[in-house]
Each structure stands twice: as C-alpha cells, then as structure tokens.
Amino acid sequence: PDIPAINFHITNDHLGEGGAKAKFRANMDAIRVLKELEFDERNATPEEQEILSQYVGWGGLAAAFDENKASWAEEFRELYTALSPEEYAAARASTLNAHYTSPTVIRAIYDAVGQMGFETGNILEPAMGIGNFFGMLPDAMRNSNLYGVELDSISGRIAQKLYPNAEI
C-alpha cells in the first residue's frame, strides 16, 4: 500500500539527549530505516519517521570511528559495514562540526518570527541537518513553503524522508 507523504511533527523536547552510546544506537537505527526506505523506494510510516527523527549526527562521537578504541570496537565494526566508503568518510569528517539546534532555541526563534508578523511564506533552512526547524514549525505557519539545504548525504536523505513535502 502507498504511504502518504506527510511531514513529520516533533513533539519530543528531549531530542539528542543521552550518552554517546545511546546517540550512536539512535543514529544506527535511523540509518537502517533510511536504507530500507530507499531500497523499497517508499515514504516513511509515522513510526519510521519517529526513528529517523532521533538521528543526531556524529558530533561528539569520534570514538565510534577509532578502530583502536577497544570500548567502541563493536560500534566501529557496525558503523564501518553499514555505510558506503563515501558515507563513512563524510560521517567521520563531521565529528568536529556536526551539531543540532535544541528545541528551546528553535521555539524561541519561531516565537520571535511570529511576533514580527510572519504567518506564511517561504522558509529556508540552510545547513538543516535532519530538519528540526521544519519538525517544530508552529501550526500557525504550517502553510509555508519549506526549502532546505544539507551537504551531508545521510542527514539530507533522512530530512527528505521526514519532510517529503519540502524541497530539500
């Protein structure tokens, strides 16, 4: 059956919380779902979108890329085999600069924009990661056109599955 293209709405204020191993697990679960969706050439179900939304990128997870770090040996093997060489290189390179914007900051920005009178129009999210700004879009702004840009392949592809009605 066809799965409708519905943009994900974030209701969890605890995105990106947890220790390094929990973040690693969330990332790997999201990558597994992404690759299944791409193989099946279909939209994500709401349950799959929930898993995808937990992806936090590789900032602060450099240990997962260290083949000599015994406490991360299993994670290293899992990561190395799950990604293509290009994906692996990009993920490893992002460990120093990948980060996400917290729900508190996103809400404050939308509150400020709303107080300035914005209700609907074009919204651009450059360097969007997986698109948390789109996911926290206030109901009053839901009729806006969403445009996103992301250089990291995995993050951008996850964003496409989370926000199929946006141009990414």
mmCIF file with all atom_site columns, C-alpha atoms in Angstrom:
data_model
loop_
_atom_site.group_PDB
_atom_site.id
_atom_site.type_symbol
_atom_site.label_atom_id
_atom_site.label_alt_id
_atom_site.label_comp_id
_atom_site.label_asym_id
_atom_site.label_entity_id
_atom_site.label_seq_id
_atom_site.pdbx_PDB_ins_code
_atom_site.Cartn_x
_atom_site.Cartn_y
_atom_site.Cartn_z
_atom_site.occupancy
_atom_site.B_iso_or_equiv
_atom_site.pdbx_formal_charge
_atom_site.auth_seq_id
_atom_site.auth_comp_id
_atom_site.auth_asym_id
_atom_site.auth_atom_id
_atom_site.pdbx_PDB_model_num
ATOM 1   C CA . PRO A 1 1   ? 0.000  0.000  0.000  1.00 0.00 ? 1   PRO A CA 1
ATOM 2   C CA . ASP A 1 2   ? 1.085  3.553  -0.706 1.00 0.00 ? 2   ASP A CA 1
ATOM 3   C CA . ILE A 1 3   ? 2.205  5.516  2.325  1.00 0.00 ? 3   ILE A CA 1
ATOM 4   C CA . PRO A 1 4   ? 1.091  9.161  2.178  1.00 0.00 ? 4   PRO A CA 1
ATOM 5   C CA . ALA A 1 5   ? 3.756  11.875 2.073  1.00 0.00 ? 5   ALA A CA 1
ATOM 6   C CA . ILE A 1 6   ? 3.265  13.616 5.421  1.00 0.00 ? 6   ILE A CA 1
ATOM 7   C CA . ASN A 1 7   ? 5.765  15.956 7.048  1.00 0.00 ? 7   ASN A CA 1
ATOM 8   C CA . PHE A 1 8   ? 6.895  14.848 10.498 1.00 0.00 ? 8   PHE A CA 1
ATOM 9   C CA . HIS A 1 9   ? 5.965  16.956 13.532 1.00 0.00 ? 9   HIS A CA 1
ATOM 10  C CA . ILE A 1 10  ? 8.331  16.897 16.508 1.00 0.00 ? 10  ILE A CA 1
ATOM 11  C CA . THR A 1 11  ? 6.592  16.516 19.849 1.00 0.00 ? 11  THR A CA 1
ATOM 12  C CA . ASN A 1 12  ? 9.631  15.338 21.839 1.00 0.00 ? 12  ASN A CA 1
ATOM 13  C CA . ASP A 1 13  ? 11.547 18.035 23.729 1.00 0.00 ? 13  ASP A CA 1
ATOM 14  C CA . HIS A 1 14  ? 14.317 15.570 24.549 1.00 0.00 ? 14  HIS A CA 1
ATOM 15  C CA . LEU A 1 15  ? 15.896 15.253 21.105 1.00 0.00 ? 15  LEU A CA 1
ATOM 16  C CA . GLY A 1 16  ? 19.580 14.482 21.188 1.00 0.00 ? 16  GLY A CA 1
ATOM 17  C CA . GLU A 1 17  ? 19.688 13.611 24.863 1.00 0.00 ? 17  GLU A CA 1
ATOM 18  C CA . GLY A 1 18  ? 21.534 10.617 26.243 1.00 0.00 ? 18  GLY A CA 1
ATOM 19  C CA . GLY A 1 19  ? 25.092 9.388  26.357 1.00 0.00 ? 19  GLY A CA 1
ATOM 20  C CA . ALA A 1 20  ? 27.407 8.715  23.448 1.00 0.00 ? 20  ALA A CA 1
ATOM 21  C CA . LYS A 1 21  ? 26.419 5.047  23.086 1.00 0.00 ? 21  LYS A CA 1
ATOM 22  C CA . ALA A 1 22  ? 22.688 5.918  23.126 1.00 0.00 ? 22  ALA A CA 1
ATOM 23  C CA . LYS A 1 23  ? 23.261 8.542  20.424 1.00 0.00 ? 23  LYS A CA 1
ATOM 24  C CA . PHE A 1 24  ? 25.263 6.034  18.396 1.00 0.00 ? 24  PHE A CA 1
ATOM 25  C CA . ARG A 1 25  ? 22.416 3.487  18.652 1.00 0.00 ? 25  ARG A CA 1
ATOM 26  C CA . ALA A 1 26  ? 19.819 6.095  17.620 1.00 0.00 ? 26  ALA A CA 1
ATOM 27  C CA . ASN A 1 27  ? 21.968 7.058  14.622 1.00 0.00 ? 27  ASN A CA 1
ATOM 28  C CA . MET A 1 28  ? 22.413 3.455  13.517 1.00 0.00 ? 28  MET A CA 1
ATOM 29  C CA . ASP A 1 29  ? 18.692 2.707  13.898 1.00 0.00 ? 29  ASP A CA 1
ATOM 30  C CA . ALA A 1 30  ? 17.904 5.757  11.759 1.00 0.00 ? 30  ALA A CA 1
ATOM 31  C CA . ILE A 1 31  ? 20.443 4.757  9.092  1.00 0.00 ? 31  ILE A CA 1
ATOM 32  C CA . ARG A 1 32  ? 18.998 1.228  8.966  1.00 0.00 ? 32  ARG A CA 1
ATOM 33  C CA . VAL A 1 33  ? 15.477 2.625  8.451  1.00 0.00 ? 33  VAL A CA 1
ATOM 34  C CA . LEU A 1 34  ? 16.720 5.117  5.831  1.00 0.00 ? 34  LEU A CA 1
ATOM 35  C CA . LYS A 1 35  ? 18.409 2.389  3.799  1.00 0.00 ? 35  LYS A CA 1
ATOM 36  C CA . GLU A 1 36  ? 15.302 0.168  3.986  1.00 0.00 ? 36  GLU A CA 1
ATOM 37  C CA . LEU A 1 37  ? 13.114 3.043  2.762  1.00 0.00 ? 37  LEU A CA 1
ATOM 38  C CA . GLU A 1 38  ? 15.485 3.801  -0.091 1.00 0.00 ? 38  GLU A CA 1
ATOM 39  C CA . PHE A 1 39  ? 15.691 0.125  -1.072 1.00 0.00 ? 39  PHE A CA 1
ATOM 40  C CA . ASP A 1 40  ? 11.873 -0.116 -1.034 1.00 0.00 ? 40  ASP A CA 1
ATOM 41  C CA . GLU A 1 41  ? 11.536 3.281  -2.790 1.00 0.00 ? 41  GLU A CA 1
ATOM 42  C CA . ARG A 1 42  ? 8.763  4.439  -0.470 1.00 0.00 ? 42  ARG A CA 1
ATOM 43  C CA . ASN A 1 43  ? 7.778  7.087  2.056  1.00 0.00 ? 43  ASN A CA 1
ATOM 44  C CA . ALA A 1 44  ? 8.330  6.530  5.765  1.00 0.00 ? 44  ALA A CA 1
ATOM 45  C CA . THR A 1 45  ? 5.484  5.494  8.042  1.00 0.00 ? 45  THR A CA 1
ATOM 46  C CA . PRO A 1 46  ? 4.896  7.673  11.130 1.00 0.00 ? 46  PRO A CA 1
ATOM 47  C CA . GLU A 1 47  ? 6.685  5.020  13.216 1.00 0.00 ? 47  GLU A CA 1
ATOM 48  C CA . GLU A 1 48  ? 9.681  5.059  10.874 1.00 0.00 ? 48  GLU A CA 1
ATOM 49  C CA . GLN A 1 49  ? 9.729  8.861  10.918 1.00 0.00 ? 49  GLN A CA 1
ATOM 50  C CA . GLU A 1 50  ? 9.929  8.711  14.727 1.00 0.00 ? 50  GLU A CA 1
ATOM 51  C CA . ILE A 1 51  ? 13.072 6.546  14.446 1.00 0.00 ? 51  ILE A CA 1
ATOM 52  C CA . LEU A 1 52  ? 14.564 8.795  11.747 1.00 0.00 ? 52  LEU A CA 1
ATOM 53  C CA . SER A 1 53  ? 13.949 11.877 13.911 1.00 0.00 ? 53  SER A CA 1
ATOM 54  C CA . GLN A 1 54  ? 16.294 10.516 16.590 1.00 0.00 ? 54  GLN A CA 1
ATOM 55  C CA . TYR A 1 55  ? 19.342 10.843 14.299 1.00 0.00 ? 55  TYR A CA 1
ATOM 56  C CA . VAL A 1 56  ? 21.730 13.377 15.840 1.00 0.00 ? 56  VAL A CA 1
ATOM 57  C CA . GLY A 1 57  ? 24.728 13.163 13.523 1.00 0.00 ? 57  GLY A CA 1
ATOM 58  C CA . TRP A 1 58  ? 28.278 12.334 14.561 1.00 0.00 ? 58  TRP A CA 1
ATOM 59  C CA . GLY A 1 59  ? 29.345 15.426 16.507 1.00 0.00 ? 59  GLY A CA 1
ATOM 60  C CA . GLY A 1 60  ? 30.971 14.256 19.722 1.00 0.00 ? 60  GLY A CA 1
ATOM 61  C CA . LEU A 1 61  ? 31.063 10.617 18.589 1.00 0.00 ? 61  LEU A CA 1
ATOM 62  C CA . ALA A 1 62  ? 34.625 10.452 17.256 1.00 0.00 ? 62  ALA A CA 1
ATOM 63  C CA . ALA A 1 63  ? 35.258 7.314  19.345 1.00 0.00 ? 63  ALA A CA 1
ATOM 64  C CA . ALA A 1 64  ? 32.968 5.343  17.030 1.00 0.00 ? 64  ALA A CA 1
ATOM 65  C CA . PHE A 1 65  ? 35.428 5.981  14.191 1.00 0.00 ? 65  PHE A CA 1
ATOM 66  C CA . ASP A 1 66  ? 38.519 4.898  16.140 1.00 0.00 ? 66  ASP A CA 1
ATOM 67  C CA . GLU A 1 67  ? 39.323 1.305  15.183 1.00 0.00 ? 67  GLU A CA 1
ATOM 68  C CA . ASN A 1 68  ? 41.848 1.130  18.037 1.00 0.00 ? 68  ASN A CA 1
ATOM 69  C CA . LYS A 1 69  ? 39.421 2.092  20.806 1.00 0.00 ? 69  LYS A CA 1
ATOM 70  C CA . ALA A 1 70  ? 38.532 -1.230 22.466 1.00 0.00 ? 70  ALA A CA 1
ATOM 71  C CA . SER A 1 71  ? 35.437 0.090  24.259 1.00 0.00 ? 71  SER A CA 1
ATOM 72  C CA . TRP A 1 72  ? 33.956 1.078  20.875 1.00 0.00 ? 72  TRP A CA 1
ATOM 73  C CA . ALA A 1 73  ? 35.136 -1.922 18.805 1.00 0.00 ? 73  ALA A CA 1
ATOM 74  C CA . GLU A 1 74  ? 31.640 -3.317 18.172 1.00 0.00 ? 74  GLU A CA 1
ATOM 75  C CA . GLU A 1 75  ? 30.261 0.087  17.230 1.00 0.00 ? 75  GLU A CA 1
ATOM 76  C CA . PHE A 1 76  ? 33.202 0.745  14.914 1.00 0.00 ? 76  PHE A CA 1
ATOM 77  C CA . ARG A 1 77  ? 32.578 -2.521 13.049 1.00 0.00 ? 77  ARG A CA 1
ATOM 78  C CA . GLU A 1 78  ? 28.838 -1.875 12.807 1.00 0.00 ? 78  GLU A CA 1
ATOM 79  C CA . LEU A 1 79  ? 29.331 1.658  11.518 1.00 0.00 ? 79  LEU A CA 1
ATOM 80  C CA . TYR A 1 80  ? 32.085 0.728  9.075  1.00 0.00 ? 80  TYR A CA 1
ATOM 81  C CA . THR A 1 81  ? 29.998 -2.038 7.491  1.00 0.00 ? 81  THR A CA 1
ATOM 82  C CA . ALA A 1 82  ? 26.717 -0.069 7.420  1.00 0.00 ? 82  ALA A CA 1
ATOM 83  C CA . LEU A 1 83  ? 27.989 2.891  5.408  1.00 0.00 ? 83  LEU A CA 1
ATOM 84  C CA . SER A 1 84  ? 29.425 3.193  1.931  1.00 0.00 ? 84  SER A CA 1
ATOM 85  C CA . PRO A 1 85  ? 33.043 4.416  1.820  1.00 0.00 ? 85  PRO A CA 1
ATOM 86  C CA . GLU A 1 86  ? 31.800 7.895  0.845  1.00 0.00 ? 86  GLU A CA 1
ATOM 87  C CA . GLU A 1 87  ? 29.201 7.983  3.626  1.00 0.00 ? 87  GLU A CA 1
ATOM 88  C CA . TYR A 1 88  ? 31.759 6.763  6.163  1.00 0.00 ? 88  TYR A CA 1
ATOM 89  C CA . ALA A 1 89  ? 34.318 9.401  5.161  1.00 0.00 ? 89  ALA A CA 1
ATOM 90  C CA . ALA A 1 90  ? 31.712 12.182 5.362  1.00 0.00 ? 90  ALA A CA 1
ATOM 91  C CA . ALA A 1 91  ? 30.434 10.967 8.737  1.00 0.00 ? 91  ALA A CA 1
ATOM 92  C CA . ARG A 1 92  ? 33.957 10.731 10.140 1.00 0.00 ? 92  ARG A CA 1
ATOM 93  C CA . ALA A 1 93  ? 34.797 14.224 8.876  1.00 0.00 ? 93  ALA A CA 1
ATOM 94  C CA . SER A 1 94  ? 31.689 15.644 10.572 1.00 0.00 ? 94  SER A CA 1
ATOM 95  C CA . THR A 1 95  ? 32.636 14.590 14.118 1.00 0.00 ? 95  THR A CA 1
ATOM 96  C CA . LEU A 1 96  ? 34.164 18.003 14.844 1.00 0.00 ? 96  LEU A CA 1
ATOM 97  C CA . ASN A 1 97  ? 31.451 20.258 13.439 1.00 0.00 ? 97  ASN A CA 1
ATOM 98  C CA . ALA A 1 98  ? 28.122 18.414 13.399 1.00 0.00 ? 98  ALA A CA 1
ATOM 99  C CA . HIS A 1 99  ? 25.635 19.692 15.962 1.00 0.00 ? 99  HIS A CA 1
ATOM 100 C CA . TYR A 1 100 ? 21.932 20.348 16.186 1.00 0.00 ? 100 TYR A CA 1
ATOM 101 C CA . THR A 1 101 ? 19.798 23.216 17.464 1.00 0.00 ? 101 THR A CA 1
ATOM 102 C CA . SER A 1 102 ? 17.898 22.470 20.663 1.00 0.00 ? 102 SER A CA 1
ATOM 103 C CA . PRO A 1 103 ? 14.080 22.590 20.765 1.00 0.00 ? 103 PRO A CA 1
ATOM 104 C CA . THR A 1 104 ? 14.280 25.529 23.211 1.00 0.00 ? 104 THR A CA 1
ATOM 105 C CA . VAL A 1 105 ? 16.244 27.643 20.721 1.00 0.00 ? 105 VAL A CA 1
ATOM 106 C CA . ILE A 1 106 ? 14.030 26.628 17.788 1.00 0.00 ? 106 ILE A CA 1
ATOM 107 C CA . ARG A 1 107 ? 10.882 27.602 19.705 1.00 0.00 ? 107 ARG A CA 1
ATOM 108 C CA . ALA A 1 108 ? 12.391 30.964 20.672 1.00 0.00 ? 108 ALA A CA 1
ATOM 109 C CA . ILE A 1 109 ? 13.246 31.726 17.042 1.00 0.00 ? 109 ILE A CA 1
ATOM 110 C CA . TYR A 1 110 ? 9.738  30.854 15.851 1.00 0.00 ? 110 TYR A CA 1
ATOM 111 C CA . ASP A 1 111 ? 8.232  32.948 18.669 1.00 0.00 ? 111 ASP A CA 1
ATOM 112 C CA . ALA A 1 112 ? 10.326 35.942 17.574 1.00 0.00 ? 112 ALA A CA 1
ATOM 113 C CA . VAL A 1 113 ? 9.444  35.498 13.894 1.00 0.00 ? 113 VAL A CA 1
ATOM 114 C CA . GLY A 1 114 ? 5.756  35.151 14.802 1.00 0.00 ? 114 GLY A CA 1
ATOM 115 C CA . GLN A 1 115 ? 5.865  38.332 16.889 1.00 0.00 ? 115 GLN A CA 1
ATOM 116 C CA . MET A 1 116 ? 7.234  40.110 13.832 1.00 0.00 ? 116 MET A CA 1
ATOM 117 C CA . GLY A 1 117 ? 4.064  39.106 11.988 1.00 0.00 ? 117 GLY A CA 1
ATOM 118 C CA . PHE A 1 118 ? 5.192  36.120 9.914  1.00 0.00 ? 118 PHE A CA 1
ATOM 119 C CA . GLU A 1 119 ? 2.385  33.613 9.332  1.00 0.00 ? 119 GLU A CA 1
ATOM 120 C CA . THR A 1 120 ? 3.010  32.028 5.963  1.00 0.00 ? 120 THR A CA 1
ATOM 121 C CA . GLY A 1 121 ? 5.551  32.310 3.188  1.00 0.00 ? 121 GLY A CA 1
ATOM 122 C CA . ASN A 1 122 ? 8.860  30.743 2.248  1.00 0.00 ? 122 ASN A CA 1
ATOM 123 C CA . ILE A 1 123 ? 11.065 29.204 4.929  1.00 0.00 ? 123 ILE A CA 1
ATOM 124 C CA . LEU A 1 124 ? 14.672 28.292 4.140  1.00 0.00 ? 124 LEU A CA 1
ATOM 125 C CA . GLU A 1 125 ? 16.674 26.090 6.461  1.00 0.00 ? 125 GLU A CA 1
ATOM 126 C CA . PRO A 1 126 ? 20.322 26.176 5.333  1.00 0.00 ? 126 PRO A CA 1
ATOM 127 C CA . ALA A 1 127 ? 22.650 23.597 6.889  1.00 0.00 ? 127 ALA A CA 1
ATOM 128 C CA . MET A 1 128 ? 19.470 21.869 8.009  1.00 0.00 ? 128 MET A CA 1
ATOM 129 C CA . GLY A 1 129 ? 20.790 18.583 9.332  1.00 0.00 ? 129 GLY A CA 1
ATOM 130 C CA . ILE A 1 130 ? 17.685 16.390 9.501  1.00 0.00 ? 130 ILE A CA 1
ATOM 131 C CA . GLY A 1 131 ? 15.361 19.408 9.652  1.00 0.00 ? 131 GLY A CA 1
ATOM 132 C CA . ASN A 1 132 ? 14.397 20.020 13.268 1.00 0.00 ? 132 ASN A CA 1
ATOM 133 C CA . PHE A 1 133 ? 13.244 23.552 12.384 1.00 0.00 ? 133 PHE A CA 1
ATOM 134 C CA . PHE A 1 134 ? 10.733 22.037 9.943  1.00 0.00 ? 134 PHE A CA 1
ATOM 135 C CA . GLY A 1 135 ? 9.653  19.496 12.534 1.00 0.00 ? 135 GLY A CA 1
ATOM 136 C CA . MET A 1 136 ? 8.877  22.178 15.100 1.00 0.00 ? 136 MET A CA 1
ATOM 137 C CA . LEU A 1 137 ? 7.060  24.500 12.704 1.00 0.00 ? 137 LEU A CA 1
ATOM 138 C CA . PRO A 1 138 ? 4.188  26.136 14.627 1.00 0.00 ? 138 PRO A CA 1
ATOM 139 C CA . ASP A 1 139 ? 0.659  25.305 13.470 1.00 0.00 ? 139 ASP A CA 1
ATOM 140 C CA . ALA A 1 140 ? 0.106  28.965 12.508 1.00 0.00 ? 140 ALA A CA 1
ATOM 141 C CA . MET A 1 141 ? 2.928  28.673 9.936  1.00 0.00 ? 141 MET A CA 1
ATOM 142 C CA . ARG A 1 142 ? 2.042  25.219 8.521  1.00 0.00 ? 142 ARG A CA 1
ATOM 143 C CA . ASN A 1 143 ? 1.006  26.591 5.117  1.00 0.00 ? 143 ASN A CA 1
ATOM 144 C CA . SER A 1 144 ? 4.505  27.910 4.430  1.00 0.00 ? 144 SER A CA 1
ATOM 145 C CA . ASN A 1 145 ? 6.696  26.564 1.641  1.00 0.00 ? 145 ASN A CA 1
ATOM 146 C CA . LEU A 1 146 ? 9.687  24.717 3.087  1.00 0.00 ? 146 LEU A CA 1
ATOM 147 C CA . TYR A 1 147 ? 13.134 24.699 1.483  1.00 0.00 ? 147 TYR A CA 1
ATOM 148 C CA . GLY A 1 148 ? 16.179 23.022 2.968  1.00 0.00 ? 148 GLY A CA 1
ATOM 149 C CA . VAL A 1 149 ? 19.847 22.578 2.123  1.00 0.00 ? 149 VAL A CA 1
ATOM 150 C CA . GLU A 1 150 ? 22.167 19.971 3.652  1.00 0.00 ? 150 GLU A CA 1
ATOM 151 C CA . LEU A 1 151 ? 25.635 18.969 2.479  1.00 0.00 ? 151 LEU A CA 1
ATOM 152 C CA . ASP A 1 152 ? 25.826 15.728 4.475  1.00 0.00 ? 152 ASP A CA 1
ATOM 153 C CA . SER A 1 153 ? 24.250 12.979 2.376  1.00 0.00 ? 153 SER A CA 1
ATOM 154 C CA . ILE A 1 154 ? 22.799 10.884 5.201  1.00 0.00 ? 154 ILE A CA 1
ATOM 155 C CA . SER A 1 155 ? 21.345 13.867 7.075  1.00 0.00 ? 155 SER A CA 1
ATOM 156 C CA . GLY A 1 156 ? 19.841 15.276 3.874  1.00 0.00 ? 156 GLY A CA 1
ATOM 157 C CA . ARG A 1 157 ? 18.325 11.933 2.885  1.00 0.00 ? 157 ARG A CA 1
ATOM 158 C CA . ILE A 1 158 ? 16.825 11.488 6.354  1.00 0.00 ? 158 ILE A CA 1
ATOM 159 C CA . ALA A 1 159 ? 15.379 15.012 6.086  1.00 0.00 ? 159 ALA A CA 1
ATOM 160 C CA . GLN A 1 160 ? 13.765 14.067 2.762  1.00 0.00 ? 160 GLN A CA 1
ATOM 161 C CA . LYS A 1 161 ? 12.032 11.102 4.419  1.00 0.00 ? 161 LYS A CA 1
ATOM 162 C CA . LEU A 1 162 ? 10.949 13.204 7.403  1.00 0.00 ? 162 LEU A CA 1
ATOM 163 C CA . TYR A 1 163 ? 9.673  16.138 5.302  1.00 0.00 ? 163 TYR A CA 1
ATOM 164 C CA . PRO A 1 164 ? 8.564  14.749 1.928  1.00 0.00 ? 164 PRO A CA 1
ATOM 165 C CA . ASN A 1 165 ? 6.531  17.893 1.186  1.00 0.00 ? 165 ASN A CA 1
ATOM 166 C CA . ALA A 1 166 ? 9.584  20.159 1.495  1.00 0.00 ? 166 ALA A CA 1
ATOM 167 C CA . GLU A 1 167 ? 12.118 20.844 -1.234 1.00 0.00 ? 167 GLU A CA 1
ATOM 168 C CA . ILE A 1 168 ? 15.446 19.525 0.049  1.00 0.00 ? 168 ILE A CA 1
#
